[in-house]
Coordinates of C-alpha atoms and ligand atoms in Angstrom, one line a residue:
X1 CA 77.6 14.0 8.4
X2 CA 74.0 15.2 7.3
X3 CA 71.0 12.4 7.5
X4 CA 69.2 12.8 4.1
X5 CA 65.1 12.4 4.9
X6 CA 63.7 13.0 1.7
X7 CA 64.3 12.4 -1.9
X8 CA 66.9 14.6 -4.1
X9 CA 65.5 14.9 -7.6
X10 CA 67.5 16.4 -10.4
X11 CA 66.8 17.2 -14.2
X12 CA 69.4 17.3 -16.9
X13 CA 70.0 18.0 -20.5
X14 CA 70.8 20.0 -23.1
X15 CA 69.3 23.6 -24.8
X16 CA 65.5 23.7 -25.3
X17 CA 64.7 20.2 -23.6
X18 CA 61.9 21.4 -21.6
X19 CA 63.2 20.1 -18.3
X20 CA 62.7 23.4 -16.4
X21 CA 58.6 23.1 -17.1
X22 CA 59.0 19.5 -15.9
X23 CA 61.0 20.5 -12.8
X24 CA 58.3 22.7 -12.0
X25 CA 55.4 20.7 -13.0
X26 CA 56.6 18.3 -10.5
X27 CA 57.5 20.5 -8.0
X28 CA 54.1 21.6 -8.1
X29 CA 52.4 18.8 -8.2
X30 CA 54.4 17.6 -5.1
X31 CA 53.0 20.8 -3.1
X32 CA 49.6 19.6 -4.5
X33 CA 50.1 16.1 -2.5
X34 CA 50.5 17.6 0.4
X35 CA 54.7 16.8 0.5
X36 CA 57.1 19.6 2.1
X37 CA 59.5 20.0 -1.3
X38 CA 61.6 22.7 -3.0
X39 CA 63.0 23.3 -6.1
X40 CA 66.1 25.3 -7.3
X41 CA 67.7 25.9 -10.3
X42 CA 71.7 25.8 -11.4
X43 CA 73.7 27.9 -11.7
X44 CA 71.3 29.6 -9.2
X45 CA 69.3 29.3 -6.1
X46 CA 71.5 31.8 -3.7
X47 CA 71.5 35.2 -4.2
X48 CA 75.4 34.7 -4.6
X49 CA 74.1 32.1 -6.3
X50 CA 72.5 34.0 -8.9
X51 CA 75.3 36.3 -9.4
X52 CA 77.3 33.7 -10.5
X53 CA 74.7 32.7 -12.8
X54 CA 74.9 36.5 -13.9
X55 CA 78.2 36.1 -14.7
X56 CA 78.2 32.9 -16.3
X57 CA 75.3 33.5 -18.6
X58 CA 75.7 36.9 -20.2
X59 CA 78.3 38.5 -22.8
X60 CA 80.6 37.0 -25.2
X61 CA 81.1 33.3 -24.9
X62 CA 84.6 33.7 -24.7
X63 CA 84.3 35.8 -21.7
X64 CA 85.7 32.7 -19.6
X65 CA 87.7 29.8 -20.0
X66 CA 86.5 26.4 -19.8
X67 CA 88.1 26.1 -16.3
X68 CA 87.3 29.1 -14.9
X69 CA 83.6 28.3 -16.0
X70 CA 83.8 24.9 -14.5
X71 CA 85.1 26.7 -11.0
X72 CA 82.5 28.9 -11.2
X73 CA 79.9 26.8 -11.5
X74 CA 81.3 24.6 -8.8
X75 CA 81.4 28.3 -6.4
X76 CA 77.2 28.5 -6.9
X77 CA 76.7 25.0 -6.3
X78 CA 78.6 25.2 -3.1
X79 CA 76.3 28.2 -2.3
X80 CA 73.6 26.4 -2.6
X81 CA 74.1 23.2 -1.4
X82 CA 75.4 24.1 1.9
X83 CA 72.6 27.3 2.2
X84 CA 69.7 25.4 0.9
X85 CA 69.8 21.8 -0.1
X86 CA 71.7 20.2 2.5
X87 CA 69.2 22.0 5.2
X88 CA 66.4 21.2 3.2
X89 CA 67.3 17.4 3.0
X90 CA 68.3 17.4 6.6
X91 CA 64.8 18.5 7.6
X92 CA 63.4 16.0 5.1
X93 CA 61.9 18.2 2.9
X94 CA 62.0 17.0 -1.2
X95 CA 64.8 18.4 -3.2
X96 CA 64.1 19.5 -6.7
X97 CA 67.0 20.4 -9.1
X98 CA 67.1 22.0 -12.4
X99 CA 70.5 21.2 -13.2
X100 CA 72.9 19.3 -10.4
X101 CA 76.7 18.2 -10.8
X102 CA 76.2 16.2 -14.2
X103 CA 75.8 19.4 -15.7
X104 CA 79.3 19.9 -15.3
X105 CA 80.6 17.1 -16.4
X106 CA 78.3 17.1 -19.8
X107 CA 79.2 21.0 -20.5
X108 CA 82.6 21.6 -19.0
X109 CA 83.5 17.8 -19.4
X110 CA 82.2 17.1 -22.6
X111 CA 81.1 19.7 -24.0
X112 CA 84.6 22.0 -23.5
X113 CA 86.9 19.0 -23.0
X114 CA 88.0 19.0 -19.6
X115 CA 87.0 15.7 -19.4
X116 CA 85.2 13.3 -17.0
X117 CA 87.4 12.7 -14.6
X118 CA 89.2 15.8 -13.4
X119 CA 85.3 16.8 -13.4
X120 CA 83.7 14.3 -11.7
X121 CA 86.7 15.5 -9.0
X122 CA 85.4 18.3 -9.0
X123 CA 82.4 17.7 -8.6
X124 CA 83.4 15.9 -5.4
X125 CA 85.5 18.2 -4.0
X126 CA 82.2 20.9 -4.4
X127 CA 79.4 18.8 -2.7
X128 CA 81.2 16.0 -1.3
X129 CA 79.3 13.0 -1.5
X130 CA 75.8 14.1 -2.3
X131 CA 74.2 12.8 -5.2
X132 CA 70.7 12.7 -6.1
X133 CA 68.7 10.1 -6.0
X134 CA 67.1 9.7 -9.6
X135 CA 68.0 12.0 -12.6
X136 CA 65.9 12.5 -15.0
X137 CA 67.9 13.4 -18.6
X138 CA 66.0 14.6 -21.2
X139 CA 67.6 13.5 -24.9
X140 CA 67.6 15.9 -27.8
X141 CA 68.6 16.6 -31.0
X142 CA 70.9 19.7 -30.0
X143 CA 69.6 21.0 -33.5
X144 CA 66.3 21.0 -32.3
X145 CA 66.6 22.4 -29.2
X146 CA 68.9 25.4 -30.4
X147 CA 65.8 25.7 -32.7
X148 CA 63.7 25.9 -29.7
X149 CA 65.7 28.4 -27.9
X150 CA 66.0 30.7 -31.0
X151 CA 62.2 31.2 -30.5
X152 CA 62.4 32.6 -27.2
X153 CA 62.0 36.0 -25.6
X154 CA 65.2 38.0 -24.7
X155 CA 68.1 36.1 -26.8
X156 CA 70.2 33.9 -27.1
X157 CA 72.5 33.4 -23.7
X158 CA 76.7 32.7 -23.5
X159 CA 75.5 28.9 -23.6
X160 CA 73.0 29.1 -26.7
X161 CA 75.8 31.2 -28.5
X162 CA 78.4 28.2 -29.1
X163 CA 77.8 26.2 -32.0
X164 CA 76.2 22.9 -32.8
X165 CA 79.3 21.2 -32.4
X166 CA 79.9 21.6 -28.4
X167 CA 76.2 21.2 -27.8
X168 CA 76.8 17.7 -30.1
X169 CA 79.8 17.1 -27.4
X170 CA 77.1 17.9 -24.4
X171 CA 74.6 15.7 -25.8
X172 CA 77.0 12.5 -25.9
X173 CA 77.8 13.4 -22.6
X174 CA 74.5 13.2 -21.1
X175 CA 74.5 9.6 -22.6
X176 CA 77.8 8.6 -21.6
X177 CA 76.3 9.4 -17.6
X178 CA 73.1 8.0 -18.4
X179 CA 75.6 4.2 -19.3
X180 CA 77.9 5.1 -16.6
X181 CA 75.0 5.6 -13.7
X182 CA 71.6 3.5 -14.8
X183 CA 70.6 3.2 -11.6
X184 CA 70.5 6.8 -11.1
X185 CA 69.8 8.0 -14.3
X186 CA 66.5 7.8 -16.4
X187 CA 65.8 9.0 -19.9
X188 CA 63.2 11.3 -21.3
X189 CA 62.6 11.4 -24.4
X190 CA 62.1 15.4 -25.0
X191 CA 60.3 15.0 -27.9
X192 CA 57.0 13.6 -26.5
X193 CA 54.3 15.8 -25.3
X194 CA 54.7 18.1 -22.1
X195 CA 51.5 15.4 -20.4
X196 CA 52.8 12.5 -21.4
X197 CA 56.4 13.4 -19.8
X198 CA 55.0 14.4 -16.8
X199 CA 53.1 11.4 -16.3
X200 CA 56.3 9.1 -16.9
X201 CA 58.0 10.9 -15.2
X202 CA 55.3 10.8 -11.9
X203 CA 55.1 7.0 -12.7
X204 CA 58.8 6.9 -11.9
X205 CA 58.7 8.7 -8.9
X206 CA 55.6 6.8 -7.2
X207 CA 57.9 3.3 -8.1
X208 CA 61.1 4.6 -6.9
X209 CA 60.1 6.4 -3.5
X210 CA 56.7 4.1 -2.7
X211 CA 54.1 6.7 -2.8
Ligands
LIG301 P1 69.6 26.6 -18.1 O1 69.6 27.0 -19.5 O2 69.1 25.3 -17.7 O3 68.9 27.7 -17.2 O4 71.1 26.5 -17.6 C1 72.0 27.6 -17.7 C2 73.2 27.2 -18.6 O5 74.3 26.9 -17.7 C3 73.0 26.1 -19.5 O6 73.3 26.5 -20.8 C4 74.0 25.0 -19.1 C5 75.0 25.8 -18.3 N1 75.6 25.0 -17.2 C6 76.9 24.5 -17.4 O7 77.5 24.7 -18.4 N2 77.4 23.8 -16.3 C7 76.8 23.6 -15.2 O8 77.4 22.9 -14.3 C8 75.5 24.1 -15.0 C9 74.8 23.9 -13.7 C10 74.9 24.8 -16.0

């Protein structure tokens, strides 16, 4: 049984949400504050890790089957949680996530159809009973962020190739977690300005962990 120390923050949502350069603006301004913290991404974070991510995120997007995705993505996050975040909680250092267990659930779940609760077994079987403590999930048009991603640099990924439809799926799955878990969950709406995210986004953090 692991004693948590320090807060485990994740960020979720769909293509083009801009929670990456929120991850990392907070991660950053963390460091600035003085607090021990780390950040990660998903499917990622291990170098086995990120050759799962390899594999999950180039070529055709039939390449895999919705279940074999969802195990796949389960095998990197047991990399990494066991490698990094549980030792990094442990010895009460921050926990930043780009991407956690309701990833899986919106894009496996939803998104493909395997549905929330074999999933959320999953999810269970993979890390147990870690869960973060606050999730932020960003909330986008799908058609918006696709545009988003269109404009960047080195194509479009397996994930940006399926059509609006399952990123449609993904997106009423992020807000079926955010009813399910409001404790947990917060949402952002992707659409304001990167500053003004990242300052709701610090306000919730100073409330929630007293700093
Ligand atoms: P990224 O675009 O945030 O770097 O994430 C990589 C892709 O992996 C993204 O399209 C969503 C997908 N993904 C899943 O489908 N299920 C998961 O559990 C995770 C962690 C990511």
């Amino acid at each position: 049984m692991m004693t948590q120390k320090a807060p485990f923050i994740t960020f979720e949502g769909g293509e083009g949400c801009g929670k990456s350069t929120q991850a990392e603006l907070l991660f950053r301004r963390l460091l600035q504050l003085g607090i021990d913290a780390v950040s990660y991404r998903e499917p990622g974070g291990t170098k086995g890790a990120e050759d799962i991510r390899s594999l999950l995120l180039q070529g055709e997007g039939e390449r895999w089957t919705p279940t074999t995705e969802a195990l796949l993505m389960s095998a990197s996050r047991a990399d990494l949680v066991a490698k990094r975040i549980l030792p990094q909680l442990e010895k009460g250092s921050w926990v930043i996530c780009d991407r956690f267990t309701d990833s899986t659930l919106a894009y496996q779940g939803f998104g493909h159809g395997l549905g929330y609760d074999p999933l959320t077994e999953l999810n269970r079987f993979t890390v147990g009973s870690l869960t973060p403590d606050l999730t932020f999930i960003f909330q986008l048009n799908p058609e918006v962020g696709l545009a988003r991603t269109a404009l960047r640099e080195g194509g479009k990924d397996r994930y940006e190739q399926f059509d609006l439809s399952f990123h449609s799926r993904v997106e009423k799955g992020y807000e079926e977690i955010l009813k399910k878990n409001p404790q947990r969950c917060v949402p952002i709406n992707a659409l304001l300005d990167i500053e003004m995210i990242s300052q709701v986004i610090f306000e919730e953090i100073c409330k929630r962990f007293e700093m």
